[in-house]
Coordinates of C-alpha atoms and ligand atoms in Angstrom, one line a residue:
M1 CA 236.0 38.9 3.5
S2 CA 233.6 39.8 6.3
V3 CA 230.1 41.0 5.3
A4 CA 227.3 42.1 7.6
I5 CA 223.6 42.0 6.8
I6 CA 221.6 44.6 8.7
A7 CA 218.0 44.3 7.6
P8 CA 215.6 43.9 10.5
G9 CA 212.3 42.6 9.3
L10 CA 213.6 41.5 5.9
K11 CA 214.4 37.8 5.2
A12 CA 218.2 38.2 6.1
E13 CA 218.7 34.4 5.8
W14 CA 217.6 34.6 2.2
W15 CA 220.2 37.3 1.4
E16 CA 222.8 35.2 3.3
R17 CA 222.0 32.2 1.2
E18 CA 222.1 34.1 -2.1
L19 CA 225.3 35.8 -1.3
A20 CA 227.0 32.5 -0.4
R21 CA 225.7 30.9 -3.6
N22 CA 227.5 33.6 -5.6
N23 CA 230.7 33.7 -3.5
S24 CA 231.3 30.9 -1.0
D25 CA 234.4 32.7 0.4
L26 CA 232.4 35.4 2.1
D27 CA 232.2 35.4 5.9
I28 CA 228.6 36.5 6.4
D29 CA 227.0 37.6 9.7
I30 CA 223.4 38.8 10.3
W31 CA 222.9 41.7 12.6
P32 CA 222.8 41.8 15.6
D33 CA 225.0 38.7 15.8
I34 CA 228.2 40.2 14.3
S35 CA 231.2 38.1 15.6
D36 CA 233.9 40.7 14.9
P37 CA 232.7 44.2 14.1
G38 CA 236.3 45.3 13.5
A39 CA 236.6 42.9 10.6
V40 CA 233.4 43.9 8.7
E41 CA 234.3 45.5 5.3
Y42 CA 230.9 45.4 3.5
A43 CA 227.4 45.8 4.7
L44 CA 224.0 45.0 3.1
A45 CA 221.4 47.2 4.7
W46 CA 217.7 48.0 4.7
K47 CA 216.4 50.5 7.4
P48 CA 219.4 49.8 9.7
P49 CA 218.9 50.9 13.3
A50 CA 220.5 54.3 14.0
G51 CA 224.2 54.0 14.8
A52 CA 224.5 50.3 13.6
L53 CA 226.8 51.0 10.6
A54 CA 229.0 53.3 12.7
N55 CA 230.1 50.1 14.6
F56 CA 232.3 48.9 11.8
P57 CA 235.6 50.9 11.7
D58 CA 236.9 49.3 8.5
L59 CA 233.7 49.5 6.4
K60 CA 234.4 50.1 2.7
A61 CA 230.9 50.1 1.2
V62 CA 227.2 49.8 2.1
F63 CA 224.8 48.2 -0.4
S64 CA 221.2 49.4 0.1
L65 CA 218.8 46.5 -0.4
G66 CA 216.5 48.9 -2.3
A67 CA 216.6 51.6 -4.9
G68 CA 216.2 54.3 -2.3
V69 CA 219.0 55.2 0.1
D70 CA 217.0 57.7 2.3
H71 CA 216.8 54.9 5.0
L72 CA 220.6 55.1 5.3
F73 CA 221.2 58.9 5.2
I74 CA 218.5 59.5 7.9
D75 CA 220.9 58.0 10.4
P76 CA 222.9 60.9 12.0
D77 CA 225.7 58.5 12.8
F78 CA 226.0 57.1 9.2
P79 CA 229.7 56.9 8.4
K80 CA 229.9 59.6 5.7
H81 CA 233.2 58.5 4.2
V82 CA 231.8 55.1 3.2
K83 CA 230.6 54.5 -0.4
V84 CA 227.0 53.6 -0.9
A85 CA 225.5 51.6 -3.7
R86 CA 221.8 51.1 -4.5
V87 CA 219.7 48.6 -6.4
I88 CA 219.4 49.0 -10.1
D89 CA 217.9 45.8 -11.3
P90 CA 215.7 44.8 -14.3
Y91 CA 213.3 42.9 -12.1
L92 CA 212.9 45.8 -9.7
S93 CA 212.2 48.1 -12.7
A94 CA 209.7 45.5 -14.2
G95 CA 207.8 45.3 -10.9
M96 CA 207.4 49.1 -10.8
V97 CA 206.3 49.2 -14.4
E98 CA 203.6 46.6 -13.6
Y99 CA 202.5 48.6 -10.6
V100 CA 202.3 51.9 -12.3
V101 CA 200.7 50.5 -15.5
L102 CA 198.1 48.6 -13.3
H103 CA 197.1 51.7 -11.4
V104 CA 197.2 54.1 -14.3
L105 CA 195.0 51.7 -16.3
R106 CA 192.7 51.4 -13.3
Y107 CA 192.1 55.2 -13.3
H108 CA 192.0 55.4 -17.1
K109 CA 189.2 52.7 -17.2
N110 CA 187.4 54.4 -14.2
Q111 CA 187.6 51.2 -12.2
P112 CA 187.0 52.9 -8.8
A113 CA 183.6 54.3 -10.1
L114 CA 182.8 50.8 -11.5
D115 CA 183.6 49.2 -8.2
A116 CA 181.1 51.7 -6.5
Q117 CA 178.5 50.9 -9.2
Q118 CA 178.8 47.2 -8.5
T119 CA 178.3 47.8 -4.8
A120 CA 175.1 49.7 -5.6
H121 CA 174.0 47.2 -8.3
V122 CA 174.1 50.0 -11.0
W123 CA 174.6 49.1 -14.7
D124 CA 176.1 52.2 -16.4
D125 CA 178.7 51.8 -19.2
R126 CA 179.9 55.4 -18.5
A127 CA 180.2 55.9 -22.3
H128 CA 179.9 59.7 -21.7
E129 CA 183.4 59.5 -20.1
L130 CA 185.0 57.7 -23.1
K131 CA 188.7 58.7 -23.5
Q132 CA 191.5 57.1 -25.5
T133 CA 194.9 56.6 -24.0
D134 CA 196.3 59.4 -26.2
E135 CA 193.8 61.7 -24.6
R136 CA 195.0 60.8 -21.0
R137 CA 197.9 62.8 -19.7
V138 CA 200.2 61.1 -17.3
G139 CA 202.9 63.1 -15.4
I140 CA 205.7 61.3 -13.8
L141 CA 207.8 63.0 -11.0
G142 CA 211.3 61.5 -11.4
L143 CA 212.7 60.2 -14.6
G144 CA 215.3 57.9 -13.2
E145 CA 215.5 54.1 -13.6
L146 CA 212.0 53.5 -12.5
G147 CA 210.2 56.7 -13.7
R148 CA 211.7 56.4 -17.1
S149 CA 210.8 52.6 -17.4
A150 CA 207.2 53.3 -16.3
G151 CA 206.9 56.3 -18.7
E152 CA 208.2 54.2 -21.6
A153 CA 205.7 51.4 -20.9
L154 CA 202.8 53.9 -20.7
A155 CA 204.0 55.6 -23.9
A156 CA 203.9 52.2 -25.6
L157 CA 200.2 52.1 -24.6
Q158 CA 199.9 55.5 -26.3
F159 CA 199.4 57.5 -23.1
D160 CA 200.4 61.1 -23.4
V161 CA 203.4 61.0 -21.0
S162 CA 205.4 63.8 -19.5
G163 CA 208.1 63.6 -16.8
W164 CA 209.9 65.9 -14.4
S165 CA 213.6 65.6 -13.3
R166 CA 216.4 67.7 -11.9
K167 CA 218.2 67.9 -15.3
P168 CA 216.3 68.0 -18.6
K169 CA 216.1 64.8 -20.6
D170 CA 215.9 64.0 -24.2
L171 CA 213.6 61.0 -24.5
P172 CA 211.8 60.0 -27.6
R173 CA 208.3 59.4 -26.2
I174 CA 208.3 61.3 -22.9
R175 CA 208.0 65.1 -22.8
S176 CA 210.7 66.4 -20.4
F177 CA 210.3 69.1 -17.8
S178 CA 212.7 70.3 -15.1
G179 CA 213.1 73.0 -12.5
P180 CA 210.3 74.8 -10.6
D181 CA 208.7 76.3 -13.7
G182 CA 208.9 72.9 -15.4
L183 CA 207.0 71.4 -12.5
S184 CA 204.2 73.9 -12.8
E185 CA 204.0 73.3 -16.6
L186 CA 203.9 69.5 -16.1
L187 CA 201.2 69.7 -13.3
A188 CA 198.9 71.9 -15.5
R189 CA 198.9 69.1 -18.1
T190 CA 198.5 66.0 -15.9
D191 CA 195.4 63.9 -15.4
I192 CA 197.2 61.1 -13.5
L193 CA 200.3 62.1 -11.5
V194 CA 202.8 59.4 -10.5
C195 CA 205.5 60.1 -7.9
L196 CA 208.8 58.2 -8.4
L197 CA 211.2 60.6 -6.8
P198 CA 213.9 59.8 -4.3
L199 CA 213.3 61.2 -0.8
T200 CA 215.8 64.0 -0.2
P201 CA 215.5 67.4 1.6
Q202 CA 214.5 68.9 -1.8
T203 CA 211.6 66.5 -2.4
E204 CA 210.3 66.0 1.1
G205 CA 206.7 67.1 1.3
I206 CA 206.4 67.8 -2.4
L207 CA 203.0 66.3 -2.6
C208 CA 201.1 69.0 -0.8
R209 CA 198.1 71.4 -1.1
D210 CA 200.0 73.8 -3.4
L211 CA 201.0 71.1 -5.8
F212 CA 197.5 69.6 -5.8
A213 CA 196.1 73.0 -6.6
Q214 CA 198.2 73.2 -9.8
L215 CA 196.7 70.0 -11.2
P216 CA 193.5 70.0 -13.2
A217 CA 190.5 69.4 -10.9
G218 CA 189.7 65.7 -10.5
A219 CA 193.3 64.5 -11.2
C220 CA 194.5 61.2 -9.7
L221 CA 197.7 60.6 -7.7
I222 CA 199.8 57.5 -7.4
N223 CA 202.7 57.6 -4.9
A224 CA 205.0 54.7 -5.1
A225 CA 208.1 56.6 -4.0
R226 CA 208.2 57.4 -0.2
G227 CA 205.7 58.4 2.4
G228 CA 207.8 61.5 3.2
H229 CA 206.9 63.0 -0.2
L230 CA 203.3 63.4 0.9
V231 CA 202.0 66.0 3.4
E232 CA 199.4 63.6 4.8
A233 CA 197.2 66.4 6.3
D234 CA 196.7 67.9 2.8
L235 CA 195.5 64.7 1.1
I236 CA 192.0 64.1 2.5
P237 CA 190.9 67.7 2.1
A238 CA 192.0 67.6 -1.6
L239 CA 190.0 64.4 -2.1
D240 CA 187.0 65.6 -0.3
S241 CA 186.9 68.9 -2.3
G242 CA 187.2 67.0 -5.6
Q243 CA 190.6 68.6 -6.5
L244 CA 191.9 65.0 -6.5
S245 CA 189.4 62.3 -7.5
H246 CA 191.3 59.3 -6.2
T247 CA 194.8 58.3 -5.0
T248 CA 196.9 55.1 -4.7
L249 CA 199.5 55.0 -2.0
D250 CA 202.1 52.3 -1.6
V251 CA 204.3 54.2 0.9
F252 CA 203.7 56.0 4.1
R253 CA 205.4 58.1 6.7
T254 CA 204.8 55.3 9.2
E255 CA 205.1 51.8 8.0
P256 CA 203.3 49.5 8.5
L257 CA 200.4 52.0 8.2
P258 CA 198.9 52.2 11.7
R259 CA 195.6 50.3 12.0
D260 CA 193.7 53.4 13.0
H261 CA 195.0 55.6 10.2
P262 CA 192.2 57.4 8.3
F263 CA 193.8 56.4 4.9
W264 CA 192.6 52.8 5.4
D265 CA 188.9 53.6 5.2
H266 CA 188.7 56.6 2.9
P267 CA 186.7 55.6 -0.2
K268 CA 189.0 57.5 -2.5
I269 CA 192.2 56.0 -1.3
T270 CA 193.7 52.7 -2.4
V271 CA 196.4 51.4 0.1
T272 CA 199.0 48.9 -0.9
P273 CA 201.7 47.6 1.6
H274 CA 204.9 49.0 0.2
N275 CA 205.1 46.2 -2.3
A276 CA 204.9 48.2 -5.6
S277 CA 208.2 46.5 -6.5
I278 CA 210.2 44.2 -4.2
T279 CA 214.0 43.6 -4.5
D280 CA 214.7 40.0 -5.5
P281 CA 217.8 38.6 -3.7
R282 CA 218.1 36.0 -6.5
S283 CA 219.2 38.6 -9.0
V284 CA 220.5 41.4 -6.7
A285 CA 222.9 39.3 -4.6
R286 CA 224.9 38.6 -7.8
A287 CA 225.3 42.3 -8.4
I288 CA 226.4 42.9 -4.9
V289 CA 229.0 40.2 -5.1
D290 CA 230.2 41.8 -8.3
G291 CA 230.2 45.2 -6.5
I292 CA 232.4 43.8 -3.8
A293 CA 234.8 42.4 -6.3
A294 CA 235.0 45.8 -8.1
V295 CA 235.9 47.6 -4.9
E296 CA 238.5 44.9 -4.1
S297 CA 240.2 45.3 -7.4
G298 CA 240.3 49.1 -7.2
E299 CA 237.5 49.8 -9.6
T300 CA 234.6 52.3 -9.0
L301 CA 231.6 50.9 -7.1
P302 CA 228.8 50.2 -9.5
N303 CA 225.4 51.9 -8.9
A304 CA 227.0 54.3 -6.4
V305 CA 224.8 57.2 -5.2
D306 CA 225.9 60.8 -4.9
P307 CA 226.0 61.5 -1.1
V308 CA 225.6 65.2 -1.7
L309 CA 222.5 64.8 -3.8
G310 CA 221.2 62.0 -1.6
Y311 CA 220.2 59.6 -4.4
Ligands
NDP401 P1 216.8 57.3 -9.7 O1 217.8 57.9 -8.8 O2 217.2 56.5 -10.8 O3 215.9 58.5 -10.3 C1 215.5 59.6 -9.5 C2 214.9 60.6 -10.4 O4 214.3 61.7 -9.6 C3 215.9 61.3 -11.4 O5 215.2 61.5 -12.7 C4 216.2 62.6 -10.8 O6 216.5 63.6 -11.7 C5 214.9 62.9 -10.1 N1 215.0 63.9 -9.1 C6 215.7 63.8 -7.9 N2 215.7 64.9 -7.2 C7 214.9 65.8 -7.9 C8 214.5 67.1 -7.7 N3 214.9 67.8 -6.5 N4 213.8 67.7 -8.6 C9 213.4 67.0 -9.7 N5 213.8 65.8 -10.0 C10 214.5 65.1 -9.1 O7 215.7 56.5 -8.7 P2 214.8 55.3 -9.1 O8 214.0 55.6 -10.3 O9 215.6 54.1 -9.1 O10 213.9 55.2 -7.8 C11 213.1 56.3 -7.4 C12 212.5 56.0 -6.0 O11 211.5 55.0 -6.1 C13 213.5 55.4 -5.0 O12 214.3 56.4 -4.4 C14 212.5 54.9 -3.9 O13 212.2 55.9 -3.0 C15 211.3 54.5 -4.7 N6 211.1 53.1 -4.8 C16 209.9 52.6 -4.3 C17 209.6 51.2 -4.4 C18 208.3 50.7 -3.9 O14 208.1 49.5 -3.8 N7 207.4 51.5 -3.5 C19 210.5 50.3 -5.0 C20 211.7 50.9 -5.5 C21 212.0 52.2 -5.4 P3 217.9 63.5 -12.6 O15 217.6 62.4 -13.6 O16 217.9 64.8 -13.3 O17 219.0 63.2 -11.7
OXD402 C1 213.2 50.6 -2.7 C2 211.9 50.2 -2.0 O1 213.7 51.7 -2.4 O2 211.6 49.0 -2.1 O3 213.7 49.7 -3.4 O4 211.2 51.0 -1.5

């Protein structure tokens, strides 16, 4: 069975090692050194160069090396008949829960203001701002694997959690909103907004001036989904006007974030290098090997995405 790994910039050798550890019969090549493109039946891919996957005429399935698949569907030459699976993994969910809880708590405890006080040698316990977690409203855009896990962790800390998804959800501790009216209702009751949507034509640019205007003044924003969700030109005006008080960004339209980008130095922006949660080959390679076995025995591909919805 011939497998190609196309993941420039990722540690492809690590994936190769973990795949081989789970199935020593696989014949694994790392792009661009593919010995026989005509023999490749499965590909593992992360941000593959445009056209690379179209070189394999007998490709049966592509495994995205992340939860998102936008990096595949952006390729105009992506072979549309080929099945696509994405990562659903307990460690990936746990990493995102840690990131979201870390940054929500940072805002809940007013840490950016305390950092500024330390720089200015100011001792102020800010008791006038005291709020309990059940008085802090967190809104999560996207209630899938990651949004739901993060929401449940925040609800366990007694935060007042709401979430927005395409279809309504019935979750015990998360208030569910859906559709355009549901989005406005959620925004109106959100102090800290977390974006965990997939990037699709419907969600591109959703974090924009109009959306910020529907949040209570002084809300915080955490975007751990994709840079394409944010209209970058709308962010700094919203922060400078006080409509948003602070934002944490893990993802950017251009990655790595260019060294001269204004987000790096803005006092109300926290930048992290797209590491909110990182796929761990040690657990995900096993799932990919199982996915290949499922296709080979005629079963449905586990964790398959819907190519029409794009997630
Ligand atoms: P899922 O596919 O499990 O969940 C997506 C959620 O978004 C679902 O609840 C879905 O609604 C909702 N949604 C999709 N389109 C719309 C829409 N048009 N309107 C309203 N809701 C919508 O994805 P995951 O939770 O696994 O991952 C989410 C994203 O997180 C990934 O696509 C990726 O971009 C990002 N990510 C970022 C990482 C990082 O390190 N920064 C790491 C991993 C992922 P419904 O439930 O109704 O279908
Ligand atoms: C993902 C990511 O989609 O790391 O998994 O961004």
